[in-house]
Short mmCIF file of C-alpha atoms in Angstrom, two decimals:
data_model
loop_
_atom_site.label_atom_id
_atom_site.label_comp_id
_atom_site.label_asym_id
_atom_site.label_seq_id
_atom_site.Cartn_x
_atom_site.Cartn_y
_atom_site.Cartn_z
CA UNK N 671 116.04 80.20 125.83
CA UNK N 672 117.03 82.58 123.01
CA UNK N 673 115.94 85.54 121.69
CA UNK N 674 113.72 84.20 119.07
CA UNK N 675 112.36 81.54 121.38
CA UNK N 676 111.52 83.82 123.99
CA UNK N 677 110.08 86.69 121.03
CA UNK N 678 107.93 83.51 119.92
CA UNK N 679 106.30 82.92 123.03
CA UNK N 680 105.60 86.69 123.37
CA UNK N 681 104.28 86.83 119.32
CA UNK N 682 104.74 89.20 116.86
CA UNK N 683 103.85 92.42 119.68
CA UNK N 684 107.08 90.52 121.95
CA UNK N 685 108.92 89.91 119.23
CA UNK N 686 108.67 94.21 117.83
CA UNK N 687 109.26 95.71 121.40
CA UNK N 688 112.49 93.45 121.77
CA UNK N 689 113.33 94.89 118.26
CA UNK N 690 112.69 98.43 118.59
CA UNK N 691 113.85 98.05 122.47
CA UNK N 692 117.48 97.34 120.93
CA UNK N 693 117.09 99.97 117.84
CA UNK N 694 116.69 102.37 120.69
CA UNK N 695 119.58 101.75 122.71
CA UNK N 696 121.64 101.23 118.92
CA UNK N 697 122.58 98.33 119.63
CA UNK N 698 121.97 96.06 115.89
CA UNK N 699 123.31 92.45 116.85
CA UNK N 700 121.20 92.42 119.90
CA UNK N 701 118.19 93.73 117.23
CA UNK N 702 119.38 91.10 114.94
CA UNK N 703 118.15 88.42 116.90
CA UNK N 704 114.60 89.07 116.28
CA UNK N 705 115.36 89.17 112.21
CA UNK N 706 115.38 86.36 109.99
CA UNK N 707 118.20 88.03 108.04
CA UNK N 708 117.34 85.64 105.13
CA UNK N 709 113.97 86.80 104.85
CA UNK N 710 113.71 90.36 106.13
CA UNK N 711 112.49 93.16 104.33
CA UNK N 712 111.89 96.85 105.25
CA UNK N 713 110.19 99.55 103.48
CA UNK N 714 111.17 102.80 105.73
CA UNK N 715 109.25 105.13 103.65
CA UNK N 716 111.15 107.81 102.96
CA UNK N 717 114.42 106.86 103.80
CA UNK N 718 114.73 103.68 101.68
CA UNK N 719 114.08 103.04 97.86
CA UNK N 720 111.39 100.45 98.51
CA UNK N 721 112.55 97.09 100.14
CA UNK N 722 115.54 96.61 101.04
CA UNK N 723 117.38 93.55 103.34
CA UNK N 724 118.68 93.38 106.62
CA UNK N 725 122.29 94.67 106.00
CA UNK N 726 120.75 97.66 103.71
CA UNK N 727 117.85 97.93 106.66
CA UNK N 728 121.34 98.45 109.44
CA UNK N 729 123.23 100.78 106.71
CA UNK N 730 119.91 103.14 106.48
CA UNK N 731 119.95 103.46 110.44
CA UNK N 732 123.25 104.08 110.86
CA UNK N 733 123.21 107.19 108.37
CA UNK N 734 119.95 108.82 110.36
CA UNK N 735 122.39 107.96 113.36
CA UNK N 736 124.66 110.08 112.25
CA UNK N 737 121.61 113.20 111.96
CA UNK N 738 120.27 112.01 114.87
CA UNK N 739 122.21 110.43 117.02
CA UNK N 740 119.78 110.33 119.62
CA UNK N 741 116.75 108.88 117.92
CA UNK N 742 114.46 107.40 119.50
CA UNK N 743 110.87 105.58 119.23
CA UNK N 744 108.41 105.56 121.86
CA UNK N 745 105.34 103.05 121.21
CA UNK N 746 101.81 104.38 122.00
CA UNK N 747 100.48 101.18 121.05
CA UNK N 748 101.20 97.79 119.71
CA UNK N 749 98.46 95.09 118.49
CA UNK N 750 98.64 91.68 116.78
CA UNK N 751 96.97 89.39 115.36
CA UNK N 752 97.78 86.60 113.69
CA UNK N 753 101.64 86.56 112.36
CA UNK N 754 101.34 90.53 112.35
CA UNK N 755 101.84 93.35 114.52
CA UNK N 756 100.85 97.21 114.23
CA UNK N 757 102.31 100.05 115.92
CA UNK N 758 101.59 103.63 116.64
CA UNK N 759 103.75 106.45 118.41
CA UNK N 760 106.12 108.98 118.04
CA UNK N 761 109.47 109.37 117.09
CA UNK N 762 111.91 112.07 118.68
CA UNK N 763 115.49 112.75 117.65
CA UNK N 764 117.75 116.22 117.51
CA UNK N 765 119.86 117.26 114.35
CA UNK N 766 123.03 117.34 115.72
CA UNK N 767 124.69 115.94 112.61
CA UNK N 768 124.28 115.84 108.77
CA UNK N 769 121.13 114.13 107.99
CA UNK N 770 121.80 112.76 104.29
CA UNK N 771 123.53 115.96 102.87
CA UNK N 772 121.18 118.19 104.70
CA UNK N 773 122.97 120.37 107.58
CA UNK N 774 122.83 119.86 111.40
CA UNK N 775 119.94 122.68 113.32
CA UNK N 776 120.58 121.18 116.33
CA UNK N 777 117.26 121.61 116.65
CA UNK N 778 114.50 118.41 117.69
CA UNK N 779 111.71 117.25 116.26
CA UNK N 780 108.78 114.85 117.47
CA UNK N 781 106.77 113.17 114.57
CA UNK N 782 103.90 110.75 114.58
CA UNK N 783 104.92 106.97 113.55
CA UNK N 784 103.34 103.71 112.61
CA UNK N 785 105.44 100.54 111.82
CA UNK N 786 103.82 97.29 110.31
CA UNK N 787 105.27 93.85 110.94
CA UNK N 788 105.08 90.42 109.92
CA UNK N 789 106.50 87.33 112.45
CA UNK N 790 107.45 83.57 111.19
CA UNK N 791 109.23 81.64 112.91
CA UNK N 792 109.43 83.67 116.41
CA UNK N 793 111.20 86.50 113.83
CA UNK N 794 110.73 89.30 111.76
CA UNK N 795 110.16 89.28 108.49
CA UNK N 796 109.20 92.01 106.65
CA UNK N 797 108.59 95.38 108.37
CA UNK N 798 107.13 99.16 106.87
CA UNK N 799 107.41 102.02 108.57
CA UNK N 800 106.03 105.54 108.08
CA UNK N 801 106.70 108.67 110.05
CA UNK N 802 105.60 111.79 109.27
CA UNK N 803 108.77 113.15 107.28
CA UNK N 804 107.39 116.19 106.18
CA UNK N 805 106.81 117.39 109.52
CA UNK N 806 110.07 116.25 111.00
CA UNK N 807 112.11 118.59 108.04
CA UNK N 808 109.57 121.22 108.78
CA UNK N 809 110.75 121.19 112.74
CA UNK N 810 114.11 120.88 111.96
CA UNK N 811 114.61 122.77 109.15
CA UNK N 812 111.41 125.51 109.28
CA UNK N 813 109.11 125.71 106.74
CA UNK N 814 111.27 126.81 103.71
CA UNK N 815 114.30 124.58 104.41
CA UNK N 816 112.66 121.76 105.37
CA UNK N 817 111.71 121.59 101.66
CA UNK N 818 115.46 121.55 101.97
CA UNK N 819 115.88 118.93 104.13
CA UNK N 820 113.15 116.74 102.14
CA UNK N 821 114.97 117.13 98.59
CA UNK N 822 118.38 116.00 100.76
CA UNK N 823 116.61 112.78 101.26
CA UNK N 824 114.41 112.11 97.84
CA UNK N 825 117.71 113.11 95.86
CA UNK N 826 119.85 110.70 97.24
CA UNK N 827 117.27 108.02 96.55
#
């Protein structure tokens, strides 16, 4: 049985924690397998200009990477109904590089997040995910500079 099989018998909720399982461990072909790279599209506001595809979705990640190499997303809760499945929880990460021009604090942050998700096909689709970026550049950059941090992101947009 393959990933998408197995996802499909799990629905959309499966199908997201076998995603976000392999975007924590950074490991993108074994979080490919629950894309339809065809058909994906991901709003992560605040570090994308609107939609983007699959290969601009794995580009995106791999620059926070390199801020925050050890990002990470811990799910409070996952629902679904239907073809679609909402999170809620926190994400957690340290500034240990440059985070889109913005300099490394090596300091850590925790920040409320909620992802939304649409499933055909045993895959996903189409995904939008908010955290709360204002408070992460706060944390990691205090409160002057993470006005900083903020325009290092919304500039290079």
């Amino acid at each position: 049985m393959n990933a998408s099989s197995e996802g499909h018998l799990a629905g959309p909720a499966g199908v997201y924690r076998g995603f976000i399982d392999a975007v924590n461990r950074q490991d993108l072909d074994e979080a490919a397998k629950f894309v339809d790279p065809a058909r994906y599209r991901e709003n992560c506001v605040g570090f994308t200009h609107g939609f983007v595809d699959w290969e601009q979705a794995k580009e995106s990640v791999r620059r926070v990477w390199k801020g925050l190499p050890d990002l990470r997303v811990e799910l409070a809760q996952v629902m679904a109904g239907g073809d679609v499945a909402l999170a809620h929880g926190t994400v957690r990460g340290t500034a240990t590089g440059r985070l889109y021009g913005a300099p490394a604090t090596k300091r850590s942050f925790e920040a409320s997040f909620f992802d939304y998700v649409r499933v055909q096909d045993g895959l996903i689709i189409a995904r939008v995910q908010q955290a709360d970026v204002l408070g992460q550049m706060r944390q990691l950059y205090g409160k002057a500079l993470g006005l900083v941090g903020l325009d290092a992101i919304f500039l290079r947009l």
